[in-house]
Structure formats: C-alpha cells, structure tokens
Amino acid sequence: MFYRENGQFKTSYRADQQVFPILQDKIAVWALIAACFVLVPMLASDYFYLAILIPLVIMSLAALGVNILVGYCGQISLGSGAFMAVGAYGAYNFVARVPDMPLIPALILGGLCATFFGILFGLPSLRVKGLYLAVATLAAQFFSDWMFLRIKWFTNDSPSGSVSVNNLQVFGIPIQSPQAKYLFCLALLVVMAILAKNLVRSAIGREWMAIRDMDVAASVIGIRPMYAKLSAFAVSSFIVGVAGALWGFVHLGAWEPAAFSVDISFKLLFMVIIGGLGSIMGSFFGAAFIVVLPIVLNLVLPALLGVFGVEISTAGISHTELMIFGALIVWFLIVEPHGLAKLWSTGKQKMRVWPFPH
Amino acid sequence: MKQLTRLALAAALATGFASSALAQASEQFFPQLTYRTGAYAAYGIPWSNGKVDYLKMVNARDGGVNGVKLTFEECETGYATDRGVECYERLKTRPGVAVVEPLATGITFALTEKAPVDKIPLMTMGYGLSISQDGNAFPWNFPFLGSYWTGADILIQHLGKQAGGLDKLKGKKIAYVYHDSPFGKDAIPLLEKRAQMHGFALQLMPVTAPGVEQKSTWLQVRQNRPDYLILYGWGVMNTTALKEAQATGFPRDKMYSIWWGGTEPAVRDVGDGAKGFNALSLYTHGTSSKVMQDILKLVHDAKQGTGPREEVGNVLYMHGVITQMLAVEAVRVAQEKFGKGKVMTGEQVRWGMENLKLDAKRLKELGFDGVMQPLATSCSNHMGSSAARVYAWDGKDWKYTSDWYQADEKVLEPLIKEQADKYLADKKLARRTDCQ
C-alpha cells in the first residue's frame, strides 16, 4: 500500500543507478541513520552504549569488511581476527611512537598496516581457493598471535605484553563519554558503509562478484584475477583493521593478543554467513545476531525462568545460552540459508506486491 | 518475522521484570565477575563459591556490615575480556556498588582503564598488574597480598635457600615455563633482574594459552636440563605441566609454582605423579579456622551453600573467602570514617581499602586466626603484605615446607618505580599528589 514504486519514473541513468531506487527506501534509510544519531543518544543508558551499542557498531564494521572479502569476492577467510589485531597494534604504535598523533590518521594508518598484511596473506588466494584458502588465511591468524605475543617492539616493550591507550580526542573533542564513543564509531561506520556500498556497485565490485561466481569465466572476459582478488583483500582488511583499532582503542581501552584470537575470526565468519553473504545490510544483521543475542539471552533467561519460579545458576545460564544460540544458528541456516539479509529482502518484496501476491 | 517480533516482545517483557527486581538502595552491592564455564572453569568455580559464601555468611552472622546488608550478582565472563567488560558495564550501574574484582588478568587490564573514570576500586588479590601495588601511580588498583613479581621474588629467594645461599645460584639454570599471556609474561622483568643479580641462566619457555599443548616446551626442558623449573600456569595448564613432567621424567620436587599452581584442581588428576611438587601459598587452607566453621554452620547447614560442601576450605575457595573478607573489611573501615550504617560509594570504599589495618588481633576477631599474615595498606602501598610460604603436595594434601617469606623491597621497589613511571609517561598521566 505504502511501499509502492508506481509513479516513480526514472528519466536518467543517474536516477536509475541510485543506491536506493525506491523513494520510500531512501527515506527509511536516512530516517534510520538520523534515529541512530539523534534518537538513540536521547534514550540509551551508559550500559546500553558501552556493552551493546559500541561493540555492535564496531563489529558491524568488521563484518562489513569480512563480507567484502567472503561475501563479494568469495575468498573464505579465517584470518579476520589477525587483520583486526594488525589494525589495532598498528594504530597503537603510531600513537605511542609519533608525538601528538591525531586519532583519525592513526586509525587510517592502522588500517593501512592491515591492508599491507592482508595483501601479503592474500597472495595464496592466487593459487588456492575455497577451503584450502581458508586454511591458508588461518596462517595469518596464528602468525599475528605469535607476532604480537613474542615481538616486544610491537607492544612498545610492555613487560606484560598488554597495551593501552587513553585521552582519545578528535579535533580537540574528547572521545571519553560513552555517547561520544558511540557517535564516533557510528560516524565511521556510516562513512565506511556508504563507501563500501558504492564500491561493490562499481566496476571493481562487479569484478569481485565475477571472480566469486566463476573465476575462470571471469578471467576469460578480461578480469585480472590477481588484481581483483588482491584488491578485495586490501579493501576488506583495511576496513577490518580500522574496526580492530576501534575495538582496542574505544571499546576495550587496553588489550592483549588474546582479544583478537581465532575466536573472533570465527565469530566474524558466522556474522557474515548468518547475516547474508554479499550484502552490506546483512553484515549489520549478522553482527547484531552474534553480539546482542548472547547478552539478551543472558539478561532474559533468569528473569524469564524466575517468572515460573525456577532459579538458575550462573553456569546454567551460560550453558543454556550456548545451547539456544547454537540451535538458533542451525535453525536460521536451515530455514534461511542465505542469511538474515535474504529474509529482509523477501519481506520487502512481499510488501511490494501486497495485497496481490503472485 | 513473526517469530522475531515475538522473541523481541518476550525480551522486552523480561528486561522489565529484571529491572524491577534491582537491589534496594540501602544495600552494599558486590558485583561478581565469574567464570563457571570454559577452559578455566575448574579454577573459577571454587573461587567464586568462596566469595559468595562469605557474603552470605556475613549477612547471616552479623546482618551485614553495621546493618547494611551485603548483596551480590554474578555475571559469567568465561575468562573472555570483552564479556568481562560487558559484565562490568552491566553491574556497575547497580546502586551501592562497592568494589569490582575482575578475576582474570586480561579483564583487569581493560578495567584498569575504566575504573578511574567510574570511580570504582579494582581488587585483584594475588594477580593483576604487578606495578599497580604503587598506589601513587594506580589510585584505583589493589593487588592485595601479592603480585606476580612478589611471587617470583619469593620463589628465587627460596631456591637460593635450597641451594645454600643466593650466591650459590650462580651458573645454575632456571627454566621459566609460563602461560603466554600478560599473566605469565608479567614476571619476566623481575626474574631477569634477579638472574642478573645472582648470575643464574634464565630459560624462558612460553606455553600458548590455554596450555594443553606443551610437548615442545618439555622437549626443550629435556634438552636444556634446568636445575629448577618455575611454573606460572593457570587452570588446565598446571595439570598438563605436571603430567608432562612425569612423562619427561623431570623431578617434581625441582618444580616450583606461584600460588596458582598450588591448588587442588592442578594436582588432583595427577595424583601420585605430582608428589613433591612445590608451590607458594598465601594463607592456610582447610576448614579448621573459625571463619570456615561459620561458613559451614551458617551457610552450608542452612542449605544456602554455593557448590559442594566438601570443597569448602579448598585452596581456591579460601582464596575467594579472603578476597571477599578484605572487600567487606574495606567497607567496614570506610563506614567508620564516613558514617556507620550507610551505604558506601566506590570512592569511600577505596579510602577503606587504603586504610586496612588487619593485625593479629583483628584477624582473630574475624575468625582468620592462623590463616594469614597481618596486613596493612596505605595510600601508596596497595598490596598490604607480600608474605607467602612454600608448600609441597604429598599425594593427598599440601604440606608446608618453609617459613614465611617477604618479597625483597630492595629488589622490587626500583623496578616498580621505573615501570610505573613508564606507564604514566606513556599515558601522559601524573602521579597522585594527595598521598602523604
């Protein structure tokens, strides 16, 4: 009824190539972004910021980066945690070693370190693909674990191997309060998401998808696999690296290599698969599913069982949380193997044809 | 989609219930970050049980502190830093928060950045950031009773004594097998300094977390044939190390561990194979002390106990009880200054933690007679006491083999000063000036 594109005529290529061709979509997305910037800060509590919103925003950014590599270019990677770590430690070293290093250039330089690292460990993708590549990228993970644990230079000779940052500020505005941290991460996420969305729609994005769908056919029609694959690794690890730097700088404040362990690589891969491969929107859904659901279950379960007079131990909650979480993943993958993003677009399609489904 | 909305609805309802059940303002709240699951659960469970049981006991015996009831809520971290941060953020908003204990080195590091902002003291008994005993540089951290540095220092002192004097360590080889995380790495600067002082060769042998894979490490031990082996392990790593030592044939009585190796879960599964294994001990465990009898009588007999009754008095359980006692005493001391019968704020509790004076008489009143050494903290000394003894596993129980040691201030102090200054310079922070 309201979601109809009747009467919205496109009279130029420009109009036809909009990110959101339907007017309602465009309004809804801008309204959503505005709500995130204006409405959320009016409502959220400190806990909501620090424990849910900030990790969610940062993980969305990381998932976005992984999605470019895995979802758009089809190069399965288990080294995302390593790219995050390189971004975090890279940015840390710039802050620690360069006097008066501003935050945003530090984050970008951290991302560039991750880019370099990503290209280096993306080289095997020129020879192997699929599961074999996944195992090869796992090497990046183990290498970064080893590197940040053992090479003291990277941790500025900290005796414990744990590093920390403080007094973050951008253009003289301190990034200290939960609200400022959230808005800062959100602003970065929006900018990167818009850039990423346009990138995947451009020629290079089409090359990535061609490589993903069939690399031999793609190279026959003139796409250089080396260029396409390595550029996907570069762009993806840049975004993941910036997310890693944010995770260390803004969310944790102090971190050790274990904060970017192989667990985080797996989590990011799950986010992309559950959210939807090859979908920018899906990255956000996936991040929300993996970050928020365990916390919500943790909060809801005791209260829910309390209504029925059942008391549950801390360990019990934790085990139940894992079981429910696992079951939901399996259920989602069976019911909607293309991820939550597909569910979303099916919903939109249903709205478009309502009330005359065909 | 329908299922999703229903799920969201249920979630919204349940959070509504949760917030209505929040603690009342006239109660002192102790957030409990625990890990009852995951690779380190064998350590986390008895530790948390001890902490929680002590709170229940104080409520049952004294009705709280000067009438202020003590409440707590657990939050599962699974030893993961990001979950720990989430737990901290969730529990710190409750009314009457006294003090937070992170229970994991990684979480301690992350919270060290956050505690000064929130004005909540951080308590880390026997672990955490070693340099944080310097209260001038770390106003909000309290590593009571010992740190990884004091532990390492005492172990070297003990080894020197075994060899017949610290100068006899010259030319000896000491292997340091450690959990490759901030926990294990923290002690290295101290050990290196001691190695320089006494001329022994320090062999660093890292073990990747969580520590179940140690084959290559023990191959190194077999090759290098160290005279002594210092083990800084955590949870399952200690058990594995003992089993590997047995397989390699390395004598267990040449193995020395910090207090985290001197626990029941570390040796239980190894049994006789762990005979002779030495570890540091910060306190006397067992159920003979009055406080343990009170817990058994008032908490476990009343069917309020957390965890199995037969684990009461275990090393890690005792660790939890003592930590919680120190926190409760800090509240009591703070109340004496800021008003009895009132709920203390984090800042007031911090004052209490800086002014703890637990002499032998006070310890006896509290039921900790013979359990631990007296302890006194100050504005600049956040540790209070660094006393520890060595005990050895005889196949059934831990038996004391040494007298109390104190960490050598002459060795530690310059190192702490230097590293704390570096930390402060890195962060562009200044030392506290309100200490006398």
PDB file of N, CA and C in Angstrom, chain A residues 47 50-51 149-150 156 159-160 162 164-167 247 251-254 256 267 295-296 298-300 303 307 314-315 318-319 321, chain B residues 11 14 34 36-37 74 76 81-83 85-86 89-90 92 106 109-110 113-114 180-182 185-186 189 206 419 422 426-427 429:
ATOM      1  N   TYR A  47      25.075   1.826  30.128  1.00  0.00           N
ATOM      2  CA  TYR A  47      25.271   0.395  29.930  1.00  0.00           C
ATOM      3  C   TYR A  47      24.979   0.019  28.482  1.00  0.00           C
ATOM      4  N   LEU A  50      27.915   1.151  26.272  1.00  0.00           N
ATOM      5  CA  LEU A  50      29.231   0.533  26.444  1.00  0.00           C
ATOM      6  C   LEU A  50      29.195  -0.972  26.226  1.00  0.00           C
ATOM      7  N   ALA A  51      28.087  -1.594  26.569  1.00  0.00           N
ATOM      8  CA  ALA A  51      28.067  -3.050  26.492  1.00  0.00           C
ATOM      9  C   ALA A  51      27.407  -3.552  25.219  1.00  0.00           C
ATOM     10  N   LEU A 149      52.553 -11.600  20.494  1.00  0.00           N
ATOM     11  CA  LEU A 149      52.955 -12.155  21.789  1.00  0.00           C
ATOM     12  C   LEU A 149      54.464 -12.062  21.970  1.00  0.00           C
ATOM     13  N   ARG A 150      55.216 -12.296  20.888  1.00  0.00           N
ATOM     14  CA  ARG A 150      56.650 -12.500  21.048  1.00  0.00           C
ATOM     15  C   ARG A 150      57.523 -11.328  20.658  1.00  0.00           C
ATOM     16  N   ASN A 156      55.516  -1.969  22.378  1.00  0.00           N
ATOM     17  CA  ASN A 156      56.269  -0.886  22.987  1.00  0.00           C
ATOM     18  C   ASN A 156      56.998  -1.366  24.253  1.00  0.00           C
ATOM     19  N   PRO A 159      56.070  -4.910  29.631  1.00  0.00           N
ATOM     20  CA  PRO A 159      56.524  -6.181  30.200  1.00  0.00           C
ATOM     21  C   PRO A 159      55.478  -7.285  30.138  1.00  0.00           C
ATOM     22  N   SER A 160      54.212  -6.900  30.219  1.00  0.00           N
ATOM     23  CA  SER A 160      53.180  -7.938  30.242  1.00  0.00           C
ATOM     24  C   SER A 160      52.652  -8.242  28.851  1.00  0.00           C
ATOM     25  N   SER A 162      50.645  -6.381  27.291  1.00  0.00           N
ATOM     26  CA  SER A 162      49.321  -5.776  27.147  1.00  0.00           C
ATOM     27  C   SER A 162      49.511  -4.284  26.916  1.00  0.00           C
ATOM     28  N   SER A 164      47.722  -0.262  26.118  1.00  0.00           N
ATOM     29  CA  SER A 164      46.513   0.522  26.365  1.00  0.00           C
ATOM     30  C   SER A 164      46.673   1.932  25.819  1.00  0.00           C
ATOM     31  N   VAL A 165      45.544   2.557  25.581  1.00  0.00           N
ATOM     32  CA  VAL A 165      45.556   3.938  25.090  1.00  0.00           C
ATOM     33  C   VAL A 165      44.570   4.745  25.932  1.00  0.00           C
ATOM     34  N   ASN A 166      44.775   6.041  25.975  1.00  0.00           N
ATOM     35  CA  ASN A 166      43.777   6.873  26.644  1.00  0.00           C
ATOM     36  C   ASN A 166      43.804   8.269  26.056  1.00  0.00           C
ATOM     37  N   ASN A 167      42.987   9.142  26.638  1.00  0.00           N
ATOM     38  CA  ASN A 167      42.883  10.533  26.177  1.00  0.00           C
ATOM     39  C   ASN A 167      42.611  10.623  24.680  1.00  0.00           C
ATOM     40  N   TRP A 247      38.086  -1.377  18.166  1.00  0.00           N
ATOM     41  CA  TRP A 247      37.796  -2.358  19.221  1.00  0.00           C
ATOM     42  C   TRP A 247      38.803  -2.195  20.364  1.00  0.00           C
ATOM     43  N   HIS A 251      36.612   0.427  22.511  1.00  0.00           N
ATOM     44  CA  HIS A 251      35.808  -0.488  23.314  1.00  0.00           C
ATOM     45  C   HIS A 251      36.563  -1.036  24.517  1.00  0.00           C
ATOM     46  N   LEU A 252      37.744  -1.618  24.295  1.00  0.00           N
ATOM     47  CA  LEU A 252      38.445  -2.252  25.411  1.00  0.00           C
ATOM     48  C   LEU A 252      39.314  -1.254  26.174  1.00  0.00           C
ATOM     49  N   GLY A 253      39.995  -0.364  25.481  1.00  0.00           N
ATOM     50  CA  GLY A 253      40.886   0.573  26.159  1.00  0.00           C
ATOM     51  C   GLY A 253      42.262  -0.022  26.382  1.00  0.00           C
ATOM     52  N   ALA A 254      42.312  -1.273  26.827  1.00  0.00           N
ATOM     53  CA  ALA A 254      43.588  -1.978  26.985  1.00  0.00           C
ATOM     54  C   ALA A 254      43.357  -3.377  26.469  1.00  0.00           C
ATOM     55  N   GLU A 256      45.222  -7.342  24.997  1.00  0.00           N
ATOM     56  CA  GLU A 256      46.314  -8.290  24.811  1.00  0.00           C
ATOM     57  C   GLU A 256      45.991  -9.065  23.532  1.00  0.00           C
ATOM     58  N   LYS A 267      33.857 -15.866  14.787  1.00  0.00           N
ATOM     59  CA  LYS A 267      32.657 -15.064  15.036  1.00  0.00           C
ATOM     60  C   LYS A 267      32.339 -14.193  13.825  1.00  0.00           C
ATOM     61  N   ILE A 295      23.923 -11.630  24.926  1.00  0.00           N
ATOM     62  CA  ILE A 295      23.708 -10.744  26.064  1.00  0.00           C
ATOM     63  C   ILE A 295      22.227 -10.701  26.428  1.00  0.00           C
ATOM     64  N   VAL A 296      21.396 -10.625  25.393  1.00  0.00           N
ATOM     65  CA  VAL A 296      19.955 -10.593  25.655  1.00  0.00           C
ATOM     66  C   VAL A 296      19.524 -11.883  26.343  1.00  0.00           C
ATOM     67  N   ASN A 298      21.311 -13.797  28.138  1.00  0.00           N
ATOM     68  CA  ASN A 298      21.866 -13.754  29.474  1.00  0.00           C
ATOM     69  C   ASN A 298      21.016 -12.928  30.419  1.00  0.00           C
ATOM     70  N   LEU A 299      20.455 -11.855  29.889  1.00  0.00           N
ATOM     71  CA  LEU A 299      19.634 -10.987  30.727  1.00  0.00           C
ATOM     72  C   LEU A 299      18.228 -11.542  30.892  1.00  0.00           C
ATOM     73  N   VAL A 300      17.726 -12.149  29.796  1.00  0.00           N
ATOM     74  CA  VAL A 300      16.316 -12.533  29.779  1.00  0.00           C
ATOM     75  C   VAL A 300      16.066 -13.854  30.492  1.00  0.00           C
ATOM     76  N   ALA A 303      15.347 -13.933  34.297  1.00  0.00           N
ATOM     77  CA  ALA A 303      14.085 -13.267  34.591  1.00  0.00           C
ATOM     78  C   ALA A 303      12.907 -14.109  34.111  1.00  0.00           C
ATOM     79  N   VAL A 307       9.974 -16.045  36.496  1.00  0.00           N
ATOM     80  CA  VAL A 307       8.517 -15.926  36.448  1.00  0.00           C
ATOM     81  C   VAL A 307       7.880 -17.267  36.784  1.00  0.00           C
ATOM     82  N   THR A 314      24.617 -19.409  37.568  1.00  0.00           N
ATOM     83  CA  THR A 314      25.347 -18.648  36.555  1.00  0.00           C
ATOM     84  C   THR A 314      25.859 -19.571  35.455  1.00  0.00           C
ATOM     85  N   ALA A 315      26.395 -20.724  35.862  1.00  0.00           N
ATOM     86  CA  ALA A 315      26.896 -21.676  34.875  1.00  0.00           C
ATOM     87  C   ALA A 315      25.750 -22.200  34.024  1.00  0.00           C
ATOM     88  N   SER A 318      24.876 -19.802  31.378  1.00  0.00           N
ATOM     89  CA  SER A 318      25.890 -19.779  30.341  1.00  0.00           C
ATOM     90  C   SER A 318      25.745 -20.969  29.403  1.00  0.00           C
ATOM     91  N   HIS A 319      25.475 -22.147  29.987  1.00  0.00           N
ATOM     92  CA  HIS A 319      25.319 -23.336  29.152  1.00  0.00           C
ATOM     93  C   HIS A 319      24.055 -23.246  28.303  1.00  0.00           C
ATOM     94  N   GLU A 321      22.575 -20.602  27.350  1.00  0.00           N
ATOM     95  CA  GLU A 321      22.806 -19.573  26.338  1.00  0.00           C
ATOM     96  C   GLU A 321      23.497 -20.181  25.115  1.00  0.00           C
TER      97      GLU A 321
ATOM     98  N   ALA B  11      11.614 -10.532  25.132  1.00  0.00           N
ATOM     99  CA  ALA B  11      12.827  -9.933  25.667  1.00  0.00           C
ATOM    100  C   ALA B  11      12.495  -8.644  26.407  1.00  0.00           C
ATOM    101  N   ALA B  14      10.812  -9.358  29.706  1.00  0.00           N
ATOM    102  CA  ALA B  14      11.695  -9.934  30.714  1.00  0.00           C
ATOM    103  C   ALA B  14      12.642  -8.882  31.279  1.00  0.00           C
ATOM    104  N   THR B  34      32.406 -13.867  37.254  1.00  0.00           N
ATOM    105  CA  THR B  34      32.847 -15.240  37.477  1.00  0.00           C
ATOM    106  C   THR B  34      33.094 -15.930  36.144  1.00  0.00           C
ATOM    107  N   ARG B  36      32.305 -19.767  35.374  1.00  0.00           N
ATOM    108  CA  ARG B  36      31.942 -21.125  35.762  1.00  0.00           C
ATOM    109  C   ARG B  36      31.910 -22.043  34.549  1.00  0.00           C
ATOM    110  N   THR B  37      32.256 -21.495  33.378  1.00  0.00           N
ATOM    111  CA  THR B  37      32.336 -22.313  32.169  1.00  0.00           C
ATOM    112  C   THR B  37      33.655 -22.004  31.474  1.00  0.00           C
ATOM    113  N   GLU B  74      25.998 -12.387  40.144  1.00  0.00           N
ATOM    114  CA  GLU B  74      27.060 -12.976  39.338  1.00  0.00           C
ATOM    115  C   GLU B  74      26.862 -12.643  37.864  1.00  0.00           C
ATOM    116  N   GLU B  76      28.636 -14.070  34.147  1.00  0.00           N
ATOM    117  CA  GLU B  76      29.577 -15.029  33.581  1.00  0.00           C
ATOM    118  C   GLU B  76      30.455 -14.373  32.515  1.00  0.00           C
ATOM    119  N   THR B  81      37.838 -11.243  27.686  1.00  0.00           N
ATOM    120  CA  THR B  81      37.919  -9.827  28.048  1.00  0.00           C
ATOM    121  C   THR B  81      36.658  -9.068  27.651  1.00  0.00           C
ATOM    122  N   ASP B  82      36.159  -9.309  26.428  1.00  0.00           N
ATOM    123  CA  ASP B  82      35.013  -8.489  26.002  1.00  0.00           C
ATOM    124  C   ASP B  82      33.757  -8.801  26.809  1.00  0.00           C
ATOM    125  N   ARG B  83      33.583 -10.079  27.165  1.00  0.00           N
ATOM    126  CA  ARG B  83      32.430 -10.415  28.012  1.00  0.00           C
ATOM    127  C   ARG B  83      32.602  -9.822  29.405  1.00  0.00           C
ATOM    128  N   VAL B  85      34.108  -7.048  30.128  1.00  0.00           N
ATOM    129  CA  VAL B  85      33.792  -5.623  30.051  1.00  0.00           C
ATOM    130  C   VAL B  85      32.281  -5.426  30.067  1.00  0.00           C
ATOM    131  N   GLU B  86      31.579  -6.290  29.333  1.00  0.00           N
ATOM    132  CA  GLU B  86      30.107  -6.191  29.303  1.00  0.00           C
ATOM    133  C   GLU B  86      29.540  -6.397  30.707  1.00  0.00           C
ATOM    134  N   GLU B  89      30.168  -3.346  32.835  1.00  0.00           N
ATOM    135  CA  GLU B  89      29.284  -2.232  32.495  1.00  0.00           C
ATOM    136  C   GLU B  89      27.868  -2.490  33.012  1.00  0.00           C
ATOM    137  N   ARG B  90      27.461  -3.758  32.971  1.00  0.00           N
ATOM    138  CA  ARG B  90      26.110  -4.079  33.397  1.00  0.00           C
ATOM    139  C   ARG B  90      25.968  -3.903  34.910  1.00  0.00           C
ATOM    140  N   LYS B  92      27.999  -2.341  37.115  1.00  0.00           N
ATOM    141  CA  LYS B  92      28.464  -1.126  37.796  1.00  0.00           C
ATOM    142  C   LYS B  92      27.356  -0.099  37.974  1.00  0.00           C
ATOM    143  N   GLY B 106      43.454 -10.461  31.880  1.00  0.00           N
ATOM    144  CA  GLY B 106      43.065  -9.685  30.706  1.00  0.00           C
ATOM    145  C   GLY B 106      41.970  -8.684  31.028  1.00  0.00           C
ATOM    146  N   PHE B 109      43.300  -5.685  32.952  1.00  0.00           N
ATOM    147  CA  PHE B 109      43.931  -4.657  32.136  1.00  0.00           C
ATOM    148  C   PHE B 109      42.880  -3.739  31.529  1.00  0.00           C
ATOM    149  N   ALA B 110      41.827  -4.317  30.992  1.00  0.00           N
ATOM    150  CA  ALA B 110      40.789  -3.488  30.359  1.00  0.00           C
ATOM    151  C   ALA B 110      40.101  -2.613  31.395  1.00  0.00           C
ATOM    152  N   GLU B 113      41.646   0.741  32.850  1.00  0.00           N
ATOM    153  CA  GLU B 113      41.391   1.977  32.118  1.00  0.00           C
ATOM    154  C   GLU B 113      40.057   2.593  32.518  1.00  0.00           C
ATOM    155  N   LYS B 114      39.129   1.748  32.935  1.00  0.00           N
ATOM    156  CA  LYS B 114      37.766   2.233  33.147  1.00  0.00           C
ATOM    157  C   LYS B 114      37.484   2.621  34.595  1.00  0.00           C
ATOM    158  N   ASP B 180      51.527 -18.025  28.063  1.00  0.00           N
ATOM    159  CA  ASP B 180      51.948 -16.944  27.181  1.00  0.00           C
ATOM    160  C   ASP B 180      50.852 -15.887  27.044  1.00  0.00           C
ATOM    161  N   SER B 181      50.683 -15.129  28.102  1.00  0.00           N
ATOM    162  CA  SER B 181      49.671 -14.075  28.147  1.00  0.00           C
ATOM    163  C   SER B 181      50.222 -13.063  29.140  1.00  0.00           C
ATOM    164  N   PRO B 182      49.555 -11.919  29.308  1.00  0.00           N
ATOM    165  CA  PRO B 182      50.076 -10.972  30.299  1.00  0.00           C
ATOM    166  C   PRO B 182      50.323 -11.631  31.654  1.00  0.00           C
ATOM    167  N   LYS B 185      53.737 -13.387  31.388  1.00  0.00           N
ATOM    168  CA  LYS B 185      54.850 -12.527  30.963  1.00  0.00           C
ATOM    169  C   LYS B 185      55.194 -11.462  31.984  1.00  0.00           C
ATOM    170  N   ASP B 186      54.214 -11.149  32.830  1.00  0.00           N
ATOM    171  CA  ASP B 186      54.394 -10.045  33.760  1.00  0.00           C
ATOM    172  C   ASP B 186      55.636 -10.220  34.632  1.00  0.00           C
ATOM    173  N   PRO B 189      60.410  -9.371  33.768  1.00  0.00           N
ATOM    174  CA  PRO B 189      61.402  -8.349  34.128  1.00  0.00           C
ATOM    175  C   PRO B 189      62.031  -8.596  35.499  1.00  0.00           C
ATOM    176  N   PRO B 206      57.706 -20.223  26.863  1.00  0.00           N
ATOM    177  CA  PRO B 206      56.282 -19.889  26.824  1.00  0.00           C
ATOM    178  C   PRO B 206      55.403 -21.071  26.417  1.00  0.00           C
ATOM    179  N   GLN B 419      58.921   1.028  36.092  1.00  0.00           N
ATOM    180  CA  GLN B 419      57.865   0.599  35.168  1.00  0.00           C
ATOM    181  C   GLN B 419      56.616   1.438  35.324  1.00  0.00           C
ATOM    182  N   LYS B 422      57.112   4.615  33.549  1.00  0.00           N
ATOM    183  CA  LYS B 422      56.990   4.422  32.104  1.00  0.00           C
ATOM    184  C   LYS B 422      55.508   4.370  31.708  1.00  0.00           C
ATOM    185  N   ASP B 426      53.738   6.998  29.265  1.00  0.00           N
ATOM    186  CA  ASP B 426      53.046   6.558  28.050  1.00  0.00           C
ATOM    187  C   ASP B 426      51.643   7.142  27.975  1.00  0.00           C
ATOM    188  N   LYS B 427      51.003   7.227  29.124  1.00  0.00           N
ATOM    189  CA  LYS B 427      49.616   7.668  29.136  1.00  0.00           C
ATOM    190  C   LYS B 427      49.491   9.137  29.456  1.00  0.00           C
ATOM    191  N   LEU B 429      50.002  10.664  32.202  1.00  0.00           N
ATOM    192  CA  LEU B 429      49.315  10.858  33.481  1.00  0.00           C
ATOM    193  C   LEU B 429      50.337  11.323  34.511  1.00  0.00           C
TER     194      LEU B 429
END
